[in-house]
Coordinates of C-alpha atoms in Angstrom, one line a residue:
M229 CA 188.9 225.6 25.4
S230 CA 186.5 227.9 23.6
R231 CA 184.3 230.2 25.7
A232 CA 181.9 230.3 22.7
D233 CA 180.8 226.8 23.3
P234 CA 178.0 226.8 25.9
E235 CA 178.4 223.0 26.4
L236 CA 181.9 223.2 27.8
A237 CA 183.4 224.7 30.9
A238 CA 186.4 226.9 30.3
A239 CA 189.8 225.5 31.4
F240 CA 192.7 227.7 32.5
Q241 CA 196.1 227.6 34.1
A242 CA 196.8 229.9 37.1
S243 CA 199.7 231.3 35.1
D244 CA 197.2 232.6 32.6
F245 CA 196.4 235.5 35.0
S246 CA 198.6 238.1 36.6
E247 CA 198.3 240.1 39.8
S248 CA 197.8 243.2 37.7
L249 CA 194.4 241.9 36.8
L250 CA 193.4 241.9 40.5
R251 CA 195.0 245.3 41.1
A252 CA 193.0 246.9 38.3
R253 CA 189.6 245.3 39.3
S254 CA 186.6 247.5 40.0
R255 CA 184.7 244.8 42.0
P256 CA 185.5 244.2 45.7
V257 CA 186.9 240.8 46.7
S258 CA 186.5 238.8 49.9
V259 CA 188.5 235.7 50.8
C260 CA 187.1 233.3 53.3
I261 CA 188.6 230.3 55.2
P262 CA 186.5 228.0 57.4
V263 CA 188.7 226.4 60.0
L264 CA 188.6 223.7 62.7
N265 CA 191.9 223.2 64.6
E266 CA 194.2 224.3 61.8
A267 CA 196.9 226.0 63.9
A268 CA 199.7 224.4 61.9
T269 CA 198.7 226.0 58.6
I270 CA 196.2 228.9 59.1
G271 CA 199.0 231.4 60.1
A272 CA 200.8 231.1 56.9
I273 CA 197.6 231.3 54.9
V274 CA 196.4 234.4 56.6
E275 CA 199.9 236.0 56.3
T276 CA 199.8 235.5 52.6
L277 CA 196.3 236.9 52.2
A278 CA 197.0 239.9 54.5
A279 CA 200.0 240.7 52.3
M280 CA 197.7 240.5 49.2
R281 CA 195.2 242.8 50.9
A282 CA 198.0 245.3 51.7
D283 CA 199.1 245.2 48.1
G284 CA 195.6 246.1 46.9
L285 CA 194.8 242.7 45.4
I286 CA 191.9 241.7 47.6
D287 CA 189.8 243.6 50.0
Q288 CA 188.8 241.4 52.9
V289 CA 190.2 238.3 54.7
V290 CA 187.7 236.4 56.9
V291 CA 188.3 233.2 59.0
L292 CA 185.3 231.3 60.3
D293 CA 186.2 229.3 63.3
A294 CA 184.4 226.2 64.4
A295 CA 185.3 226.5 68.1
S296 CA 188.9 225.4 67.6
T297 CA 190.8 224.3 70.7
D298 CA 194.3 224.6 69.3
G299 CA 194.6 228.4 69.1
S300 CA 193.6 228.7 65.4
R301 CA 191.3 231.6 66.1
T302 CA 194.1 233.6 67.9
I303 CA 196.7 232.8 65.2
A304 CA 194.3 234.0 62.5
A305 CA 193.4 237.2 64.3
Q306 CA 197.0 238.0 65.0
G307 CA 197.8 237.5 61.3
G308 CA 195.2 240.2 60.4
A309 CA 192.1 238.2 59.5
E310 CA 188.6 239.1 60.6
V311 CA 187.7 236.1 62.7
F312 CA 184.1 235.0 63.5
D313 CA 182.7 232.0 65.4
Q314 CA 180.7 230.0 62.9
S315 CA 177.7 229.5 65.2
S316 CA 177.5 233.2 66.2
L317 CA 176.5 234.0 62.6
M318 CA 172.9 233.4 61.7
A319 CA 172.6 232.2 65.3
E320 CA 168.8 231.9 65.0
H321 CA 169.4 228.8 62.9
G322 CA 171.2 227.0 65.7
P323 CA 174.8 225.7 66.0
A324 CA 176.7 225.6 62.7
R325 CA 176.5 222.1 61.1
G326 CA 179.9 221.7 59.5
K327 CA 181.7 223.2 56.6
G328 CA 178.7 223.8 54.3
D329 CA 176.9 225.7 57.0
A330 CA 179.9 227.8 57.6
I331 CA 180.0 228.8 53.9
W332 CA 176.3 229.7 54.0
R333 CA 176.7 231.8 57.2
S334 CA 179.8 233.6 55.8
L335 CA 177.5 235.6 53.5
A336 CA 176.4 237.5 56.6
V337 CA 179.9 239.1 56.9
L338 CA 181.5 239.0 53.5
S339 CA 181.5 242.3 51.8
G340 CA 182.8 241.5 48.3
D341 CA 181.0 241.1 45.0
L342 CA 183.5 238.3 44.2
L343 CA 184.1 235.6 46.8
C344 CA 187.0 233.1 47.1
Y345 CA 187.0 230.2 49.5
F346 CA 190.0 228.0 50.7
D347 CA 190.4 225.2 53.1
G348 CA 192.3 226.0 56.3
D349 CA 194.7 223.0 56.2
L350 CA 196.6 223.9 53.0
D351 CA 200.4 223.6 53.3
G352 CA 202.5 225.9 51.2
F353 CA 199.6 228.3 50.4
S354 CA 200.4 230.5 47.4
R355 CA 199.3 233.8 46.1
S356 CA 199.0 232.2 42.7
Y357 CA 196.0 230.1 44.0
V358 CA 194.1 233.4 44.6
V359 CA 195.2 235.0 41.4
G360 CA 194.2 232.0 39.4
L361 CA 190.7 231.6 40.7
L362 CA 189.8 235.3 40.8
G363 CA 191.6 235.9 37.5
A364 CA 189.2 233.5 35.7
L365 CA 186.2 235.5 37.1
L366 CA 187.7 238.9 36.4
A367 CA 188.9 238.1 32.9
N368 CA 185.7 236.4 31.8
P369 CA 182.5 238.4 32.6
D370 CA 180.3 235.4 31.6
V371 CA 182.0 233.1 34.2
E372 CA 180.3 233.1 37.6
F373 CA 181.9 230.0 39.2
V374 CA 185.5 228.8 39.2
K375 CA 186.7 225.5 40.7
A376 CA 190.4 224.7 41.4
A377 CA 192.1 221.7 39.7
F378 CA 195.3 220.5 41.2
S379 CA 197.6 217.5 41.8
R380 CA 197.5 216.3 45.4
P381 CA 200.3 213.8 46.3
F382 CA 199.6 211.4 49.1
R383 CA 202.3 211.3 51.7
D384 CA 202.5 208.5 54.2
E385 CA 203.8 208.8 57.8
R386 CA 207.4 208.8 56.5
G387 CA 206.8 211.7 54.2
R388 CA 207.1 209.7 51.0
V389 CA 204.8 210.2 48.0
A390 CA 202.8 207.0 47.9
G391 CA 200.3 207.8 45.2
E392 CA 197.6 210.2 44.4
A393 CA 195.1 211.2 47.1
G394 CA 191.4 211.8 46.7
R395 CA 189.8 208.6 47.8
V396 CA 186.3 210.0 48.3
T397 CA 186.5 211.8 45.0
E398 CA 187.4 208.7 43.0
E399 CA 185.3 206.2 44.8
M400 CA 182.1 208.2 45.6
A401 CA 181.8 211.6 43.9
R402 CA 183.2 210.9 40.4
P403 CA 181.1 207.7 39.8
M404 CA 177.9 209.5 40.9
L405 CA 178.7 212.4 38.6
E406 CA 179.5 210.2 35.7
R407 CA 176.2 208.4 36.1
F408 CA 173.9 211.4 36.8
Y409 CA 175.7 214.6 35.8
P410 CA 178.2 213.6 33.1
A411 CA 178.8 217.2 32.0
L412 CA 180.5 217.8 35.4
C413 CA 183.0 215.0 35.0
R414 CA 185.4 217.4 33.3
F415 CA 186.0 219.0 36.7
R416 CA 189.1 217.1 38.1
Q417 CA 188.5 218.0 41.7
P418 CA 184.7 218.1 42.3
L419 CA 185.1 218.0 46.1
S420 CA 187.7 220.8 46.2
G421 CA 187.1 223.4 48.8
Q422 CA 189.0 225.9 46.7
F423 CA 186.6 227.9 44.5
A424 CA 185.6 231.4 43.5
V425 CA 182.0 232.6 42.9
S426 CA 180.0 235.7 42.3
R427 CA 178.3 236.9 45.5
K428 CA 175.0 237.2 43.6
L429 CA 175.1 233.6 42.4
L430 CA 176.1 232.1 45.8
G431 CA 173.4 234.0 47.6
S432 CA 170.8 232.7 45.3
L433 CA 171.5 229.0 45.8
P434 CA 170.7 226.5 48.6
L435 CA 173.8 225.2 50.3
S436 CA 174.2 221.7 51.8
T437 CA 175.5 221.5 55.3
G438 CA 178.6 219.5 56.2
Y439 CA 180.9 217.9 53.6
G440 CA 178.1 217.7 51.0
V441 CA 178.5 221.4 50.2
D442 CA 181.2 221.1 47.5
V443 CA 179.6 218.5 45.3
G444 CA 176.1 220.0 46.0
L445 CA 177.3 223.5 45.0
L446 CA 178.8 222.2 41.8
I447 CA 175.5 220.6 40.8
D448 CA 173.4 223.5 41.8
V449 CA 175.6 226.0 39.9
Y450 CA 175.3 223.8 36.9
R451 CA 171.6 223.6 37.2
A452 CA 171.3 227.4 37.7
V453 CA 173.6 228.9 35.1
G454 CA 174.8 226.0 32.9
I455 CA 178.3 224.6 32.2
G456 CA 179.2 227.6 30.0
R457 CA 179.3 229.9 33.0
M458 CA 181.6 227.6 34.9
A459 CA 185.4 227.3 34.7
E460 CA 188.3 225.3 36.1
V461 CA 191.7 226.7 36.9
D462 CA 194.7 224.4 37.4
I463 CA 196.6 225.9 40.4
G464 CA 199.4 223.3 40.3
R465 CA 200.3 221.2 43.3
L466 CA 198.3 221.4 46.5
Q467 CA 199.0 219.7 49.8
N468 CA 196.7 219.4 52.8
A469 CA 196.0 217.0 55.6
H470 CA 195.2 213.4 54.9
Q471 CA 192.7 211.3 56.8
T472 CA 192.2 207.6 57.6
L473 CA 189.5 205.6 56.0
T474 CA 187.5 205.8 59.2
Q475 CA 187.7 209.6 59.2
L476 CA 186.7 209.7 55.5
E477 CA 183.5 207.6 56.1
P478 CA 181.4 210.6 57.2
M479 CA 182.6 212.7 54.2
A480 CA 181.7 209.9 51.8
Y481 CA 178.3 209.5 53.4
Q482 CA 177.5 213.2 53.3
V483 CA 178.7 213.5 49.7
G484 CA 176.4 210.7 48.7
L485 CA 173.4 212.2 50.5
A486 CA 174.0 215.6 48.9
V487 CA 173.9 214.1 45.4
R488 CA 170.9 211.9 46.3
Q489 CA 168.9 214.9 47.6
R490 CA 169.4 216.7 44.2
L491 CA 168.3 213.7 42.3
E492 CA 165.2 213.5 44.5
S493 CA 164.4 217.2 43.9
E494 CA 164.6 216.6 40.2
G495 CA 162.3 213.6 40.4
R496 CA 165.0 211.2 39.1
L497 CA 165.0 209.3 42.4
A498 CA 162.2 208.5 44.8
A499 CA 162.4 210.4 48.1
S500 CA 163.5 208.2 51.1
E501 CA 164.7 208.6 54.6
P502 CA 168.4 208.5 55.3
S503 CA 169.8 205.1 55.9
P504 CA 169.9 204.2 59.6
G505 CA 173.1 202.4 58.8
G506 CA 175.0 205.6 58.1
P507 CA 178.0 206.8 60.2
A508 CA 177.2 208.0 63.7
G509 CA 178.1 211.5 64.9
P510 CA 176.7 215.0 65.1
Y511 CA 175.0 216.5 62.0
M512 CA 175.5 213.4 59.8
D513 CA 172.2 214.3 58.2
V514 CA 172.7 216.7 55.3
I515 CA 170.2 219.5 55.2
A516 CA 169.9 222.2 52.6
R517 CA 170.0 225.8 53.9
P518 CA 167.7 228.0 51.8
P519 CA 169.3 230.6 49.5
F520 CA 170.9 233.1 51.8
D521 CA 169.4 236.1 50.1
A522 CA 165.9 234.8 50.9
V523 CA 166.7 234.9 54.6
R524 CA 168.9 237.9 55.0
A525 CA 169.9 238.5 58.6
P526 CA 170.2 241.9 60.2
G527 CA 173.7 243.2 59.5
A528 CA 174.1 241.1 56.4
R529 CA 175.7 243.0 53.5
R530 CA 172.5 243.1 51.4

């Protein structure tokens, strides 16, 4: 796909980039993983990233823990990651309100000019994931945001592949993007937590708390820099934990709220109060944290 066309996002394969590109970089790189009870997977992820750091491919590995009770924090620290409690960062803003808030608060401790984020429940984590996402940024100076594309088989309790996963993506996120932001439909995994971004861009954008962060960030990047500065990298097969429909309800609710809030800010939808019929639970309301660089905390990198 031509980089000369400002109406199209670039598309790459992870294999388009090699580790030598990361080794020769001049810009520091930080990798961040928000976690909540990911003891089964976080050790292998951190081990892989620590080895990449030792090889000079990345500079910093940070795990942001949401008060895990299964030992995730200890496992990550023993593996060589810098580990922080999410709510201890930007503590004046109260307890961390889910994944999106963790990403916003991460800017207080990440030192890289290029940032790469991964979920903490990925099984079979590969160096190629990191090389693919960062490679697209390093090889294309006009690209500021890279989203992962991947196949994600659904495995039932017997371990069999029962069909493709991504129910919230297909039933909530994609229909809303098709209706209101059709240019973003070319991204195969709009809710993916696997992405890379320039520190300058991420620090200039508001971030939705909770599960609304991924679709909200996709829309906000598009509005800020345009589709021509966005890219997608196919990293192959990715496997992570699956949830029941009951567990997915809060995610779908927050994704819908994040999109609605952006439509309201654009004047395309009348402002309204969140529906009282939404799922119960802490922090179900999606709030927008202001651009981090507008509220820099003491000790933040910039």
